[in-house]
PDB file of C-alpha atoms in Angstrom:
ATOM      1  CA  MET W  17     -68.739 119.004 -89.429  1.00 48.00           C
ATOM      2  CA  SER W  18     -71.388 117.136 -87.477  1.00 59.00           C
ATOM      3  CA  GLU W  19     -70.702 114.005 -85.503  1.00 74.00           C
ATOM      4  CA  MET W  20     -73.037 111.153 -84.717  1.00 79.00           C
ATOM      5  CA  ILE W  21     -74.665 111.615 -81.306  1.00 81.00           C
ATOM      6  CA  SER W  22     -74.781 108.361 -79.377  1.00 86.00           C
ATOM      7  CA  PHE W  23     -77.018 109.527 -76.536  1.00 85.00           C
ATOM      8  CA  ASP W  24     -80.474 110.999 -76.056  1.00 84.00           C
ATOM      9  CA  SER W  25     -81.601 114.157 -74.268  1.00 84.00           C
ATOM     10  CA  ALA W  26     -82.559 112.196 -71.114  1.00 86.00           C
ATOM     11  CA  THR W  27     -78.966 110.897 -70.838  1.00 85.00           C
ATOM     12  CA  PHE W  28     -77.582 114.379 -71.446  1.00 83.00           C
ATOM     13  CA  ARG W  29     -79.759 115.799 -68.597  1.00 81.00           C
ATOM     14  CA  ARG W  30     -78.948 112.852 -66.256  1.00 84.00           C
ATOM     15  CA  VAL W  31     -75.184 113.180 -66.716  1.00 84.00           C
ATOM     16  CA  LEU W  32     -75.093 116.989 -66.455  1.00 76.00           C
ATOM     17  CA  GLY W  33     -77.422 116.776 -63.431  1.00 78.00           C
ATOM     18  CA  HIS W  34     -74.405 115.478 -61.521  1.00 75.00           C
ATOM     19  CA  TYR W  35     -72.964 118.971 -61.610  1.00 75.00           C
ATOM     20  CA  PRO W  36     -74.621 121.343 -59.102  1.00 78.00           C
ATOM     21  CA  THR W  37     -75.694 124.808 -60.204  1.00 84.00           C
ATOM     22  CA  GLY W  38     -76.630 127.872 -58.262  1.00 89.00           C
ATOM     23  CA  VAL W  39     -80.177 129.210 -58.511  1.00 94.00           C
ATOM     24  CA  CYS W  40     -80.801 132.842 -59.467  1.00 97.00           C
ATOM     25  CA  VAL W  41     -83.765 135.012 -60.328  1.00 98.00           C
ATOM     26  CA  VAL W  42     -83.193 137.466 -63.145  1.00 98.00           C
ATOM     27  CA  THR W  43     -85.455 140.526 -62.786  1.00 98.00           C
ATOM     28  CA  ALA W  44     -86.366 143.681 -64.688  1.00 98.00           C
ATOM     29  CA  VAL W  45     -89.114 146.272 -64.788  1.00 97.00           C
ATOM     30  CA  GLU W  46     -91.088 146.701 -68.003  1.00 96.00           C
ATOM     31  CA  SER W  47     -91.992 150.100 -69.384  1.00 95.00           C
ATOM     32  CA  SER W  48     -95.508 149.599 -67.895  1.00 95.00           C
ATOM     33  CA  GLY W  49     -93.914 149.442 -64.443  1.00 94.00           C
ATOM     34  CA  ALA W  50     -94.600 145.728 -64.030  1.00 93.00           C
ATOM     35  CA  PRO W  51     -91.789 143.643 -62.601  1.00 96.00           C
ATOM     36  CA  VAL W  52     -90.802 140.528 -64.593  1.00 96.00           C
ATOM     37  CA  GLY W  53     -88.588 137.685 -63.458  1.00 97.00           C
ATOM     38  CA  MET W  54     -87.299 134.286 -64.402  1.00 97.00           C
ATOM     39  CA  VAL W  55     -85.407 131.525 -62.579  1.00 97.00           C
ATOM     40  CA  VAL W  56     -82.090 130.498 -64.067  1.00 96.00           C
ATOM     41  CA  GLY W  57     -79.820 127.651 -63.038  1.00 89.00           C
ATOM     42  CA  SER W  58     -76.990 128.391 -65.435  1.00 90.00           C
ATOM     43  CA  PHE W  59     -75.305 131.619 -64.435  1.00 95.00           C
ATOM     44  CA  THR W  60     -71.592 132.424 -64.475  1.00 95.00           C
ATOM     45  CA  SER W  61     -69.017 135.182 -64.352  1.00 96.00           C
ATOM     46  CA  VAL W  62     -67.363 135.749 -67.709  1.00 97.00           C
ATOM     47  CA  SER W  63     -64.851 138.606 -67.540  1.00 96.00           C
ATOM     48  CA  LEU W  64     -63.239 140.981 -65.061  1.00 96.00           C
ATOM     49  CA  ASP W  65     -62.328 143.608 -67.640  1.00 97.00           C
ATOM     50  CA  PRO W  66     -64.957 144.580 -68.625  1.00 97.00           C
ATOM     51  CA  PRO W  67     -67.030 143.023 -65.851  1.00 98.00           C
ATOM     52  CA  LEU W  68     -69.352 140.561 -67.608  1.00 98.00           C
ATOM     53  CA  VAL W  69     -71.711 137.805 -66.441  1.00 98.00           C
ATOM     54  CA  ALA W  70     -73.814 135.332 -68.424  1.00 98.00           C
ATOM     55  CA  PHE W  71     -76.976 133.287 -68.160  1.00 98.00           C
ATOM     56  CA  PHE W  72     -78.716 130.989 -70.586  1.00 97.00           C
ATOM     57  CA  PRO W  73     -82.475 131.296 -71.068  1.00 97.00           C
ATOM     58  CA  ALA W  74     -84.368 128.793 -73.192  1.00 95.00           C
ATOM     59  CA  LYS W  75     -85.685 130.018 -76.486  1.00 96.00           C
ATOM     60  CA  THR W  76     -89.143 128.883 -75.280  1.00 95.00           C
ATOM     61  CA  SER W  77     -89.080 131.195 -72.265  1.00 95.00           C
ATOM     62  CA  SER W  78     -91.965 133.654 -72.130  1.00 93.00           C
ATOM     63  CA  SER W  79     -90.125 135.870 -69.599  1.00 95.00           C
ATOM     64  CA  TRP W  80     -86.849 136.270 -71.433  1.00 97.00           C
ATOM     65  CA  PRO W  81     -88.225 138.365 -74.359  1.00 97.00           C
ATOM     66  CA  ARG W  82     -89.800 140.725 -71.795  1.00 96.00           C
ATOM     67  CA  ILE W  83     -86.490 141.119 -69.919  1.00 98.00           C
ATOM     68  CA  GLU W  84     -84.546 141.482 -73.188  1.00 98.00           C
ATOM     69  CA  ALA W  85     -86.856 144.313 -74.315  1.00 98.00           C
ATOM     70  CA  VAL W  86     -86.009 146.263 -71.140  1.00 98.00           C
ATOM     71  CA  GLY W  87     -82.270 146.119 -71.922  1.00 98.00           C
ATOM     72  CA  LYS W  88     -81.145 145.837 -68.303  1.00 98.00           C
ATOM     73  CA  PHE W  89     -81.649 143.323 -65.509  1.00 98.00           C
ATOM     74  CA  CYS W  90     -80.608 142.218 -62.047  1.00 98.00           C
ATOM     75  CA  VAL W  91     -79.346 138.748 -61.152  1.00 98.00           C
ATOM     76  CA  ASN W  92     -80.531 137.821 -57.643  1.00 98.00           C
ATOM     77  CA  ILE W  93     -78.599 134.879 -56.095  1.00 97.00           C
ATOM     78  CA  LEU W  94     -81.043 132.984 -53.934  1.00 97.00           C
ATOM     79  CA  ALA W  95     -80.267 131.735 -50.421  1.00 97.00           C
ATOM     80  CA  SER W  96     -80.840 128.119 -49.425  1.00 95.00           C
ATOM     81  CA  ASP W  97     -84.034 129.060 -47.506  1.00 96.00           C
ATOM     82  CA  GLN W  98     -85.594 130.819 -50.564  1.00 97.00           C
ATOM     83  CA  GLN W  99     -86.944 127.700 -52.347  1.00 95.00           C
ATOM     84  CA  PRO W 100     -90.574 128.942 -52.010  1.00 95.00           C
ATOM     85  CA  LEU W 101     -89.655 132.243 -53.673  1.00 96.00           C
ATOM     86  CA  CYS W 102     -87.889 130.276 -56.440  1.00 96.00           C
ATOM     87  CA  ARG W 103     -90.991 128.110 -57.045  1.00 94.00           C
ATOM     88  CA  GLN W 104     -93.256 131.180 -57.119  1.00 96.00           C
ATOM     89  CA  ILE W 105     -91.144 132.967 -59.754  1.00 96.00           C
ATOM     90  CA  ALA W 106     -90.766 129.761 -61.779  1.00 94.00           C
ATOM     91  CA  ALA W 107     -94.521 129.020 -61.836  1.00 91.00           C
ATOM     92  CA  PRO W 108     -96.539 130.294 -64.804  1.00 85.00           C
ATOM     93  CA  GLY W 109     -98.941 133.069 -64.089  1.00 81.00           C
ATOM     94  CA  PRO W 110     -99.534 136.746 -64.540  1.00 77.00           C
ATOM     95  CA  ASP W 111     -98.373 138.029 -61.148  1.00 83.00           C
ATOM     96  CA  LYS W 112     -95.217 136.161 -60.122  1.00 90.00           C
ATOM     97  CA  PHE W 113     -94.293 139.017 -57.754  1.00 93.00           C
ATOM     98  CA  ALA W 114     -97.439 138.867 -55.576  1.00 93.00           C
ATOM     99  CA  GLY W 115     -96.255 139.245 -51.984  1.00 93.00           C
ATOM    100  CA  ILE W 116     -92.579 139.305 -52.927  1.00 95.00           C
ATOM    101  CA  VAL W 117     -90.790 142.164 -51.198  1.00 95.00           C
ATOM    102  CA  HIS W 118     -88.127 143.940 -53.270  1.00 97.00           C
ATOM    103  CA  ARG W 119     -86.449 147.260 -53.734  1.00 97.00           C
ATOM    104  CA  VAL W 120     -85.387 148.895 -56.996  1.00 96.00           C
ATOM    105  CA  SER W 121     -81.695 149.174 -57.922  1.00 97.00           C
ATOM    106  CA  ALA W 122     -80.135 152.398 -59.155  1.00 93.00           C
ATOM    107  CA  ASN W 123     -80.337 150.813 -62.602  1.00 94.00           C
ATOM    108  CA  GLY W 124     -84.116 150.313 -62.185  1.00 96.00           C
ATOM    109  CA  SER W 125     -84.302 146.550 -61.637  1.00 98.00           C
ATOM    110  CA  PRO W 126     -85.869 144.656 -58.731  1.00 98.00           C
ATOM    111  CA  ILE W 127     -83.510 143.459 -56.010  1.00 98.00           C
ATOM    112  CA  LEU W 128     -85.336 140.725 -54.080  1.00 98.00           C
ATOM    113  CA  ASP W 129     -85.249 140.912 -50.271  1.00 97.00           C
ATOM    114  CA  ASP W 130     -82.972 138.528 -48.385  1.00 97.00           C
ATOM    115  CA  VAL W 131     -80.989 137.288 -51.409  1.00 98.00           C
ATOM    116  CA  VAL W 132     -77.396 136.254 -50.886  1.00 97.00           C
ATOM    117  CA  ALA W 133     -76.165 138.772 -53.450  1.00 98.00           C
ATOM    118  CA  TRP W 134     -77.278 140.767 -56.470  1.00 98.00           C
ATOM    119  CA  ILE W 135     -75.595 141.792 -59.697  1.00 98.00           C
ATOM    120  CA  ASP W 136     -77.158 144.694 -61.618  1.00 98.00           C
ATOM    121  CA  CYS W 137     -76.467 144.642 -65.358  1.00 98.00           C
ATOM    122  CA  ALA W 138     -76.971 146.346 -68.707  1.00 98.00           C
ATOM    123  CA  LEU W 139     -77.661 143.939 -71.531  1.00 98.00           C
ATOM    124  CA  ASP W 140     -74.411 143.611 -73.467  1.00 98.00           C
ATOM    125  CA  ALA W 141     -75.044 140.876 -76.054  1.00 98.00           C
ATOM    126  CA  VAL W 142     -77.294 137.940 -76.919  1.00 98.00           C
ATOM    127  CA  HIS W 143     -76.080 134.942 -78.918  1.00 98.00           C
ATOM    128  CA  GLU W 144     -78.041 131.938 -80.175  1.00 97.00           C
ATOM    129  CA  ALA W 145     -76.813 128.604 -78.802  1.00 96.00           C
ATOM    130  CA  GLY W 146     -78.917 125.622 -79.871  1.00 95.00           C
ATOM    131  CA  ASP W 147     -82.256 125.763 -78.049  1.00 95.00           C
ATOM    132  CA  HIS W 148     -81.032 128.501 -75.653  1.00 96.00           C
ATOM    133  CA  TYR W 149     -79.528 131.967 -75.801  1.00 98.00           C
ATOM    134  CA  ILE W 150     -76.272 133.097 -74.252  1.00 98.00           C
ATOM    135  CA  VAL W 151     -76.984 136.419 -72.568  1.00 98.00           C
ATOM    136  CA  LEU W 152     -74.075 138.636 -71.580  1.00 98.00           C
ATOM    137  CA  GLY W 153     -74.651 141.357 -69.000  1.00 98.00           C
ATOM    138  CA  ARG W 154     -72.257 144.221 -68.314  1.00 98.00           C
ATOM    139  CA  VAL W 155     -72.123 144.633 -64.556  1.00 98.00           C
ATOM    140  CA  VAL W 156     -72.916 148.162 -63.337  1.00 98.00           C
ATOM    141  CA  ALA W 157     -73.319 147.416 -59.584  1.00 98.00           C
ATOM    142  CA  LEU W 158     -73.242 144.437 -57.254  1.00 98.00           C
ATOM    143  CA  GLU W 159     -73.327 143.615 -53.569  1.00 98.00           C
ATOM    144  CA  VAL W 160     -73.586 140.802 -51.024  1.00 98.00           C
ATOM    145  CA  ASP W 161     -76.742 141.383 -48.962  1.00 97.00           C
ATOM    146  CA  ARG W 162     -76.847 138.250 -46.841  1.00 96.00           C
ATOM    147  CA  PRO W 163     -73.686 136.094 -46.729  1.00 95.00           C
ATOM    148  CA  GLU W 164     -75.536 132.789 -46.333  1.00 93.00           C
ATOM    149  CA  ARG W 165     -75.428 129.507 -48.183  1.00 93.00           C
ATOM    150  CA  PRO W 166     -76.852 129.702 -51.717  1.00 94.00           C
ATOM    151  CA  LEU W 167     -79.737 127.637 -53.072  1.00 94.00           C
ATOM    152  CA  LEU W 168     -78.392 124.837 -55.326  1.00 91.00           C
ATOM    153  CA  PHE W 169     -79.957 122.608 -57.896  1.00 88.00           C
ATOM    154  CA  PHE W 170     -78.505 119.082 -58.098  1.00 81.00           C
ATOM    155  CA  GLN W 171     -79.835 115.863 -59.604  1.00 81.00           C
ATOM    156  CA  GLY W 172     -83.320 117.265 -60.032  1.00 81.00           C
ATOM    157  CA  SER W 173     -83.681 118.622 -56.473  1.00 81.00           C
ATOM    158  CA  TYR W 174     -82.937 121.804 -54.522  1.00 78.00           C
ATOM    159  CA  GLY W 175     -80.413 121.801 -51.680  1.00 80.00           C
ATOM    160  CA  GLU W 176     -77.555 123.641 -50.075  1.00 77.00           C
ATOM    161  CA  PHE W 177     -73.810 123.399 -49.828  1.00 75.00           C
ATOM    162  CA  SER W 178     -72.275 121.903 -46.704  1.00 73.00           C
ATOM    163  CA  LEU W 179     -68.781 122.997 -45.639  1.00 69.00           C
ATOM    164  CA  ILE W 180     -66.321 120.332 -44.622  1.00 71.00           C
ATOM    165  CA  ALA W 181     -64.126 121.334 -41.709  1.00 70.00           C
TER     166      ALA W 181
END
């Protein structure tokens, strides 16, 4: 059953923009050895048993099909001082990883230097959801590298969380 929608996409974005999201970079290494990455602002834990996480790439993403083909990925949670790295990975271009220092996880995915934390995953499932996909990753390893404030996206801008004493 479909209901009449009484708002447009701009209103939808404006209202949901009042809810802050963390900023992550999902990374993988293609069979050619080339690293691939995409910025995601919608990432969440899903299940403890089994350990599952999810993110939601747009169907128009050019990076997601490349990551999906690998079948495994690492979610890198960015720190509040990593906005330049975020912008570099988000920008279109052939070499998003130029000058970006990283190491390779035991699962074979890039872990970016100085991230707050990383979650290494095997691709568990992909579901269609409107103009996006719901991607479930089965967590195989994870760690906090730098317990700092995460980079947040809120009302169209980047920022950080401030603790209230």
